[in-house]
XYZ file of C-alpha atoms in Angstrom:
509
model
C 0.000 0.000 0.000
C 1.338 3.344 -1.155
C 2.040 5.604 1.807
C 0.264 8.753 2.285
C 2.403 12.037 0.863
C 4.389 14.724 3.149
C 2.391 17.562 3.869
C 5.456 19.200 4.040
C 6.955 17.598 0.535
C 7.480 20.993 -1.169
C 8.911 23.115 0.938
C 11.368 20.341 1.767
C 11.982 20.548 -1.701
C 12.451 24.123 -1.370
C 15.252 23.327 1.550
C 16.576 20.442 -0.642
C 17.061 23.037 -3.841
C 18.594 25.628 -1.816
C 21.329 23.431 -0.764
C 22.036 21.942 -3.876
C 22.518 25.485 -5.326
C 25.448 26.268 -2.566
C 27.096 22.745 -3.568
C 26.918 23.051 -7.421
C 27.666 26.990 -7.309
C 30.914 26.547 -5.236
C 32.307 24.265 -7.975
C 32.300 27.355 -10.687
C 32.037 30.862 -8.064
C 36.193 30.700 -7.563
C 36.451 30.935 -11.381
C 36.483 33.948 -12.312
C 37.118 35.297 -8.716
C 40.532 33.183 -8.781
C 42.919 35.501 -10.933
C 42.182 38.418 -7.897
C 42.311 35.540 -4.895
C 45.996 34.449 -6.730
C 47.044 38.126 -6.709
C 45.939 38.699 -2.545
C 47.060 35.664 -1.422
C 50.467 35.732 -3.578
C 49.614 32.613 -5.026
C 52.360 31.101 -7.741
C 50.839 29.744 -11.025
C 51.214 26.160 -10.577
C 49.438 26.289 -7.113
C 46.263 28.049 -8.120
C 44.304 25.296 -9.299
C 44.246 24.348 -5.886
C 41.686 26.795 -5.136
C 39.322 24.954 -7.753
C 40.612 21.100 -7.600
C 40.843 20.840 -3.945
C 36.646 21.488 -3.779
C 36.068 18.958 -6.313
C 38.689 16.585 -5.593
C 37.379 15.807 -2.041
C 33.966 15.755 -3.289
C 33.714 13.999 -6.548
C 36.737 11.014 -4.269
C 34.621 10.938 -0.880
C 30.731 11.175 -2.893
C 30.587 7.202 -2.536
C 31.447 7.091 1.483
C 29.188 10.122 1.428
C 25.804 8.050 0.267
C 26.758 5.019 2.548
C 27.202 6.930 5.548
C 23.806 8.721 4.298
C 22.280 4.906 4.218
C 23.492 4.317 7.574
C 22.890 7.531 9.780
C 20.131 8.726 7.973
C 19.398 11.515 5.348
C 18.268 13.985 7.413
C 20.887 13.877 10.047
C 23.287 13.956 7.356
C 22.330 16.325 5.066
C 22.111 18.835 7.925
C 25.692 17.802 9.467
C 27.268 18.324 5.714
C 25.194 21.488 5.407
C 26.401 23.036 8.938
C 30.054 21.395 7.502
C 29.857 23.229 4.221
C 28.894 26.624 5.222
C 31.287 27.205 8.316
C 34.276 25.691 5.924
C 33.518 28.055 3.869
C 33.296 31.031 5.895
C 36.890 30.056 6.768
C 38.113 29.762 3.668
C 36.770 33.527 3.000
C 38.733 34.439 5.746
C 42.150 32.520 4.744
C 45.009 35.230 5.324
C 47.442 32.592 3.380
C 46.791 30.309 0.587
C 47.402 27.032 2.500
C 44.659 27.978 4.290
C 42.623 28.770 1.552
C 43.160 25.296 -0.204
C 42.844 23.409 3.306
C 38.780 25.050 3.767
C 38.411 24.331 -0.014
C 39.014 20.742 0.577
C 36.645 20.450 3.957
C 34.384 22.249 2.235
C 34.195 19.101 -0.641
C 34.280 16.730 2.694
C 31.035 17.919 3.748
C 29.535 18.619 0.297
C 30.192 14.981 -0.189
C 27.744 13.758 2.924
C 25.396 16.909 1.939
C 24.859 16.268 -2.233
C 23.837 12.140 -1.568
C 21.774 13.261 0.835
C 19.952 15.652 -0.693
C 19.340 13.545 -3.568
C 18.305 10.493 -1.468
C 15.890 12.966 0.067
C 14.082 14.222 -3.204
C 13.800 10.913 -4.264
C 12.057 9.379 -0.842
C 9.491 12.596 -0.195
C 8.330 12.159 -3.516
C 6.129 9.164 -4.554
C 3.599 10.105 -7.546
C 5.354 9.873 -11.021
C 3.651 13.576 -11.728
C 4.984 14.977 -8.689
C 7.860 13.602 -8.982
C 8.485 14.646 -12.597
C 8.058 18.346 -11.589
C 10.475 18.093 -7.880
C 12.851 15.960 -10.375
C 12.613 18.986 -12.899
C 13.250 21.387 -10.304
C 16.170 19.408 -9.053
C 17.813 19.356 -12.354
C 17.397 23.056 -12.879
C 19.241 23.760 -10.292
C 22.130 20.938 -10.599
C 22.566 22.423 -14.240
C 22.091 26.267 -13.543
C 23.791 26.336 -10.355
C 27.050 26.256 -12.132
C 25.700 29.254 -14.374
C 25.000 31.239 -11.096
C 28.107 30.405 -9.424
C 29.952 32.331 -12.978
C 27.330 35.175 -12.730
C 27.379 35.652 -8.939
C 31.555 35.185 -8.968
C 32.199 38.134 -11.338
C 29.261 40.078 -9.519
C 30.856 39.563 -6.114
C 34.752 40.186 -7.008
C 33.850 43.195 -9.173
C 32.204 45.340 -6.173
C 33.010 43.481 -2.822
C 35.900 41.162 -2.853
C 36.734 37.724 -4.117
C 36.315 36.461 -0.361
C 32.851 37.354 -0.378
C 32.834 34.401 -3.284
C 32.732 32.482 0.058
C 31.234 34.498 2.789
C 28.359 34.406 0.490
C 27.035 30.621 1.357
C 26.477 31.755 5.291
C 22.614 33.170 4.955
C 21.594 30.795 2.977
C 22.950 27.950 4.272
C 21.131 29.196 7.859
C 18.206 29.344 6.080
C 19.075 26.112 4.769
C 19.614 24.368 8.327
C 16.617 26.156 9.931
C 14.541 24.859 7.305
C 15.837 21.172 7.246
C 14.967 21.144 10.627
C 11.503 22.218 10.783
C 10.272 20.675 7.661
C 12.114 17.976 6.482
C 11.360 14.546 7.891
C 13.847 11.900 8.866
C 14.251 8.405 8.614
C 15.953 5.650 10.135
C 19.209 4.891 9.211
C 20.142 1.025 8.437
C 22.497 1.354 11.638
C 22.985 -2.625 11.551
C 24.881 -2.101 7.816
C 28.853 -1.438 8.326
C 31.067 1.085 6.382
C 33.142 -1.080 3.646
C 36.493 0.532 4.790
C 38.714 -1.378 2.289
C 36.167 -0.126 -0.569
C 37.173 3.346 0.609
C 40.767 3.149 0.491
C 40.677 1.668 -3.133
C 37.909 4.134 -4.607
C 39.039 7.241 -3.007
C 42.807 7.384 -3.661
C 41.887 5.640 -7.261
C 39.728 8.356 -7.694
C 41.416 11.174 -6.548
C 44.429 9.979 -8.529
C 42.473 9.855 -11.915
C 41.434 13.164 -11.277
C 44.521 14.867 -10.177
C 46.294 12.672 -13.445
C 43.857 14.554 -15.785
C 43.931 17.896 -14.252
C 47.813 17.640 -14.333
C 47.451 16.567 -18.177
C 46.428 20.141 -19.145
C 49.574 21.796 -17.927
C 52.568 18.782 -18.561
C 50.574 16.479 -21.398
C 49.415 12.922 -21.803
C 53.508 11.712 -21.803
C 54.335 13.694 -18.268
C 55.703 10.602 -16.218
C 53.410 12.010 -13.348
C 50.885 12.488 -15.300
C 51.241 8.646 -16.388
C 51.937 7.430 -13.141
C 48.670 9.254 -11.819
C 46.605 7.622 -14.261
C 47.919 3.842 -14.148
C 48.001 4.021 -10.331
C 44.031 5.384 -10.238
C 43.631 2.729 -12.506
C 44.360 -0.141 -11.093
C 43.073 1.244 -7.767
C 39.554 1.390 -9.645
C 39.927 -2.513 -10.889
C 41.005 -3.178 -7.635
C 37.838 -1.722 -6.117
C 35.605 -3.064 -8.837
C 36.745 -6.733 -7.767
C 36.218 -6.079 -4.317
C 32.552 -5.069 -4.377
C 31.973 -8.237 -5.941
C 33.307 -10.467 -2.849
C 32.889 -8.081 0.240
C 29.268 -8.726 2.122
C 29.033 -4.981 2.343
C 29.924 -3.169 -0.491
C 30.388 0.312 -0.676
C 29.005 0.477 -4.232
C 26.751 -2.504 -4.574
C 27.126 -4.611 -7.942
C 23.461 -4.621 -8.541
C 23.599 -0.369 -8.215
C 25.237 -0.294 -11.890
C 23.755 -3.577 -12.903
C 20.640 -1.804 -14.774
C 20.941 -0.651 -18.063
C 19.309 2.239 -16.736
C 21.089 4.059 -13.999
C 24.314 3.169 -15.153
C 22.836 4.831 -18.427
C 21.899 7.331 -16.344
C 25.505 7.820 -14.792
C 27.381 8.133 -17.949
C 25.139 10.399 -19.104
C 25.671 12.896 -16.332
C 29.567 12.353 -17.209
C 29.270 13.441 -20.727
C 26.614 16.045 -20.407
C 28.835 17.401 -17.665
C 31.868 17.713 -19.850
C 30.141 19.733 -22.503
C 28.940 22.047 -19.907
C 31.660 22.299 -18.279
C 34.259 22.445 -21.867
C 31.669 25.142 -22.965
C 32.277 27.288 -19.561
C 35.943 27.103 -19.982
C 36.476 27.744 -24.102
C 33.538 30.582 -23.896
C 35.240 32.126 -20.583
C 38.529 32.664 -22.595
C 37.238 33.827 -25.588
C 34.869 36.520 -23.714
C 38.012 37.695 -21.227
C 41.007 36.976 -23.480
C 39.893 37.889 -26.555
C 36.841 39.927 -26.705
C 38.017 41.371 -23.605
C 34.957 41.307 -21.262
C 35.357 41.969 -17.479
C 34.837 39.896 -14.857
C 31.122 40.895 -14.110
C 29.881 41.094 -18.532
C 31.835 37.738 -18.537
C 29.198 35.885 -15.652
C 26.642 37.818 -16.936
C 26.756 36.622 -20.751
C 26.309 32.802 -19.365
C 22.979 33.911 -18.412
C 21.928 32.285 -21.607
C 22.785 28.903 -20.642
C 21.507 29.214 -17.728
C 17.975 30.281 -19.184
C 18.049 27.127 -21.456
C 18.427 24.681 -18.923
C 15.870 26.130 -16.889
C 13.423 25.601 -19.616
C 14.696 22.322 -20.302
C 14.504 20.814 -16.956
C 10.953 22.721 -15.816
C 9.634 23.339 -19.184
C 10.927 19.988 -21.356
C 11.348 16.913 -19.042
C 9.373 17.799 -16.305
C 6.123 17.884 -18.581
C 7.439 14.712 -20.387
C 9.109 12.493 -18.546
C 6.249 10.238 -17.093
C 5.124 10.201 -20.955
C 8.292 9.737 -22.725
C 10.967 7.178 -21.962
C 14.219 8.291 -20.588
C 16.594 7.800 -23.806
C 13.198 9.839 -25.572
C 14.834 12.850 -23.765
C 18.121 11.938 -23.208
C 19.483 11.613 -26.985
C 17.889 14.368 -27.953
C 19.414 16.439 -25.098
C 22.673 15.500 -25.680
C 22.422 15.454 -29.530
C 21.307 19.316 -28.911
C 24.227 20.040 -26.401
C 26.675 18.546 -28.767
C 25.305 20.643 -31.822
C 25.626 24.246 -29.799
C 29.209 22.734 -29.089
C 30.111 22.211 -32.443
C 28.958 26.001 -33.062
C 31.546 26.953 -31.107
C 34.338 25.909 -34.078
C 32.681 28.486 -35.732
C 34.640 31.212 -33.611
C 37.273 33.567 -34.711
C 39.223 36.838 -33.628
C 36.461 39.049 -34.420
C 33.351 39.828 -31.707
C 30.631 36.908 -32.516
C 28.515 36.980 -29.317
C 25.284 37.236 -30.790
C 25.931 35.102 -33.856
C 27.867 32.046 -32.072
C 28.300 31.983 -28.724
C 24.766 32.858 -27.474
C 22.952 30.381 -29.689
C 25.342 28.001 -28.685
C 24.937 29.025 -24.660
C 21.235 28.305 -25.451
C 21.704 25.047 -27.314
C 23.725 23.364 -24.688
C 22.005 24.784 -22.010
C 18.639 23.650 -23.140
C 19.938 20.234 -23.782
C 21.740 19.776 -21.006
C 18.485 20.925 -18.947
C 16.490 18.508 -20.430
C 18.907 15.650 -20.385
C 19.771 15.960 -16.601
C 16.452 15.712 -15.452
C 16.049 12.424 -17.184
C 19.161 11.136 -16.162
C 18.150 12.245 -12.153
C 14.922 10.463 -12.315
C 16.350 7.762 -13.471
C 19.733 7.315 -11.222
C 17.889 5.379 -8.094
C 15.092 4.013 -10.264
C 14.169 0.477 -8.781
C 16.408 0.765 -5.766
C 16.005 -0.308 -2.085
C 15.130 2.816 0.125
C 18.255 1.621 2.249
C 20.870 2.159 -0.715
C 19.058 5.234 -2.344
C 22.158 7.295 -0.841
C 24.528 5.218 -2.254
C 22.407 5.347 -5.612
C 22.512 9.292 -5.445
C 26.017 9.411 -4.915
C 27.292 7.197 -7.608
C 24.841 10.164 -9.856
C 26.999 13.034 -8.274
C 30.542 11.177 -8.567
C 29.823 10.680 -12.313
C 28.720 14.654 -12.265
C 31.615 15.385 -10.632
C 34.521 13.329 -12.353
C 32.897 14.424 -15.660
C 33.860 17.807 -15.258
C 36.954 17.568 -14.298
C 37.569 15.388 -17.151
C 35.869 17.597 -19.529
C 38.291 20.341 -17.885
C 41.495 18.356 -18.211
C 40.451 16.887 -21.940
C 39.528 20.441 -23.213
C 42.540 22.066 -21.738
C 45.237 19.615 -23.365
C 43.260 19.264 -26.386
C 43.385 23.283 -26.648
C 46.980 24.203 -25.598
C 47.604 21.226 -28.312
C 45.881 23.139 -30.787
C 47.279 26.497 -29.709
C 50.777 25.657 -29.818
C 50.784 24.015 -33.653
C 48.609 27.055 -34.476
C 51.749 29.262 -33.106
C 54.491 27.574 -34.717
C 52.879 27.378 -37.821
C 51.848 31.133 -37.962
C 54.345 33.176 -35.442
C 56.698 33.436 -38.506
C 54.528 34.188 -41.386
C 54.074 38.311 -41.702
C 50.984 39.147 -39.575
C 47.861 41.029 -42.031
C 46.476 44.110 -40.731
C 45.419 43.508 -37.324
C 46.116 40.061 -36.957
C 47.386 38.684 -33.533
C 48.277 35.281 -33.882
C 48.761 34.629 -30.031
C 44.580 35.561 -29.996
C 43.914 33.521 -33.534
C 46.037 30.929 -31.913
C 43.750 30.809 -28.742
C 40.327 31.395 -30.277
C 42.216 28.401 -33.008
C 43.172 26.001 -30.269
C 39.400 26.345 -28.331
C 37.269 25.765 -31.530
C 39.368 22.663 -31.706
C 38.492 21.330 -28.631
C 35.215 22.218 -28.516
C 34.570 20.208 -31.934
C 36.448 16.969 -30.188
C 34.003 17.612 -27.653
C 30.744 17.934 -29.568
C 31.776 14.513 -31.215
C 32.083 12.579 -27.790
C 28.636 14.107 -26.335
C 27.515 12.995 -29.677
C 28.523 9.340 -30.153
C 27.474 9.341 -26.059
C 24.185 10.218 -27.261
C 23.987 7.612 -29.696
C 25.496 4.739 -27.679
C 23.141 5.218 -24.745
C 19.723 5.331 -27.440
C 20.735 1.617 -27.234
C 21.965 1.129 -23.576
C 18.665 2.844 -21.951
C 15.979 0.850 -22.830
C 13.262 1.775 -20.116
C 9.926 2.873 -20.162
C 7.755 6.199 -19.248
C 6.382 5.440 -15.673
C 2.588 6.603 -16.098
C 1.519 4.777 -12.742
C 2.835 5.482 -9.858
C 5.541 3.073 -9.000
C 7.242 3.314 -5.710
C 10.695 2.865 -4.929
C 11.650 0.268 -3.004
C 11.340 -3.519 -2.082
C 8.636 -3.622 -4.067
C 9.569 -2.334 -7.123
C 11.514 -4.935 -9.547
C 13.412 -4.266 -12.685
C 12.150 -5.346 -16.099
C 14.408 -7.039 -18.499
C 16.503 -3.851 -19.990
C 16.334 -1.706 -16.509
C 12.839 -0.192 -16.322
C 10.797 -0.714 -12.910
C 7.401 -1.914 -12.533
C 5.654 -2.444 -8.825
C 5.335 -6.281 -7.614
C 3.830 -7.383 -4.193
C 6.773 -8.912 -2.827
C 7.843 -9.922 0.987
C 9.515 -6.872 3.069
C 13.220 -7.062 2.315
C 15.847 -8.765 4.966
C 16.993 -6.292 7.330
C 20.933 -7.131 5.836
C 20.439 -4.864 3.202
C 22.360 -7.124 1.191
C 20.124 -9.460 -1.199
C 21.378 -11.535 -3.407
């Protein structure tokens, strides 16, 4: 028997959304704030990144110890420890006087975000039973995920232009209160499966492995594929990953359960967060150059001319999936999405020297935005589809981690495959006799960017095509709890089946 809705359902989503917004905005508000933080904090160039990749190293590496302590203590009780985490981390961080400081809040702050994002997620997806009502909190949910890194741009040039870039930081303490006051009132709790146990070994192998891949691709962009560090980053994650992979299979508590990734449809779902992720992400970076470097655009006309993007997903989550997504099947928005993400990408090889704003780069905000609106709502609703209410944590965070390791891929990959391009540009045009106004260091950039973003445009695009055949489920148009009694179709869709209550273990076969 379906159990009777929260009252209080929407304005937990309400606390939910506002969280997720601090989480996704602190991956992208140090962006543009970073070249003034670098300058205050006398900051050399090879330790800046820090200030980015020590957020999203700690989250995207702890996400997966995040959702099983979420399964085991309880959502609530986490979500409001990692939000009371996140903010006062990141008041101290706005407060660094040196950069070590600075890059040691940045990193508790992706601690915490890491118990706060699974949490969250798990959260949504237990308040919200009815596949309509669902659709629309799900819609919601993505809007946010998407524009929240859109925001974090905008609200990052807004804050270092007329405050400071500490207030980049300082920023997250109303909110959050408002956050933690609200979780408290209205969002209800349950009981954590306190008999499970933490798979330790699972977190040494996944977390260093990891942490390693990512710190091997972020290092790729500055010393190339051949570095011997670079190398020795990657193989080492690697095998940590295999390593990890084998274990779930024997341990009786695995920290990412076999049967998570088993479905054709969530771990559809997870790789397409991972490539949508890298288009959004490759298209903030190559546009964020082009606007600063080359057309010259300050801090504050730089966030605001992503407002575009940020429009389009709006209308794709609230406006696209959310009105279709208990009548259409997931890959019925999903390719599409993606297809129209990877076609405002390729617009982007269109770019040259000369100002194209309104011809190229905001259609092409638009297109990806709008795509990648309507393809992360999909890929949400469909992360914990069919799971036990005990692992939905563990469900959520495998969603995030794929978010998460995405972009830093899509950072590392476009960065490489743009300094690449940029470098034969410059040795094949630094000695030829420059025409009237020619700069071949900004051809060169503008050169190596287009480049990138068309190797982009074709992964999102072949990603789009693979996964029309991996995701095979259908639209839910009856309700359809998740849970022990909902059971997975041949191909990964769910369909509700009386069924006796699971074994407290958590653990069936």
């Amino acid at each position: 028997m379906t159990a009777a809705p929260d009252p209080r359902r929407w304005w937990g989503l309400a606390v939910i959304g506002l969280a997720q917004l601090l989480v996704v905005l602190d991956a992208t508000i140090m962006s543009i704030a970073l070249p003034h933080a670098q300058d205050s904090l006398d900051m050399s160039d090879g330790s800046r990144q820090w200030v980015i990749t020590a957020y999203t190293l700690a989250f995207g590496g702890l996400l997966l110890l995040g959702g099983q302590v979420a399964d085991r203590v309880g959502y609530k009780r986490t979500f409001v420890i990692g939000l009371v985490g996140f903010v006062v981390a990141s008041t101290l961080g706005g407060a660094a006087p040196t950069a070590g400081l600075l890059f040691a809040a940045r990193a508790v702050q992706g601690v915490f975000a890491a118990l706060l994002a699974p949490s969250a997620l798990a959260l949504l997806t237990t308040s919200f039973h009815d596949p309509v009502e669902r659709a629309k909190a799900f819609g919601v949910f993505g809007a946010i995920a998407g524009a929240g890194s859109v925001v974090g741009l905008i609200a990052g040039g807004l804050l270092t232009e007329y405050l400071s870039w500490r207030w980049c930081l300082y920023t997250n303490l109303p909110p959050g209160a408002v956050a933690v006051a609200g979780a408290l009132i209205v969002l209800r709790d349950r009981r954590g499966n306190t008999g499970a146990r933490l798979d330790l070994p699972g977190v040494l192998l996944v977390c260093p492995g990891l942490v390693a891949m990512t710190a091997g691709f972020g290092a790729a962009a500055e010393r190339g594929w051949g570095d011997t560090a670079v190398l020795g980053f990657l193989a080492g994650g690697a095998v940590l990953l295999v390593l990890f992979a084998r274990w779930q299979t024997i341990t009786r508590t695995p920290l990412l359960p076999p049967r998570i990734v088993r479905s054709r449809v969530r771990a559809g779902a997870y790789v397409t967060m991972a490539l949508v992720t890298i288009g959004l992400f490759a298209l903030f970076l190559s546009v964020t150059y082009y606007l600063q470097t080359v057309l010259r655009y300050s801090p504050l006309k730089t966030g605001l001319a992503f407002l575009p993007t940020a429009v389009g997903i709006i209308v794709g989550a609230t406006g696209i999936s959310a009105r279709l997504s208990h009548r259409v099947p997931p890959r019925g928005l999903i390719v599409p999405g993606m297809l129209l993400a990877a076609a405002g990408m390729l617009l982007l090889t269109g770019l040259g020297t000369e100002p194209a704003y309104l011809s190229h780069v905001l259609p092409a905000e638009f297109m990806v935005g709008l795509g990648t609106g309507t393809t992360f709502m999909a890929a949400i609703g469909s992360a914990s589809l069919g799971v036990d209410p005990r692992e939905t944590g563990i469900a959520s965070a495998t969603l995030t981690t794929a978010q998460q390791i995405g972009g830093s891929i899509g950072v590392a990959l476009l960065n490489t495959l743009a300094s690449s391009a940029t470098q034969r540009y410059e040795s094949t045009h630094r000695g030829a006799e420059p025409g009237p106004g020619a700069d071949v260091e900004r051809a060169a950039t503008v050169h190596g960017f287009a480049v990138a973003s068309g190797w982009v445009a074709a992964l999102v695009a072949v990603g789009a095509v693979g996964l029309g055949f991996l995701i095979v489920a259908r639209a839910q148009s009856t309700p359809s709890p998740i849970g022990p009694g909902s059971m997975e179709r041949p191909g990964g869709s769910s369909f509700a089946r009386r069924q006796p209550p699971a074994n407290s273990g958590g653990n069936r076969p």
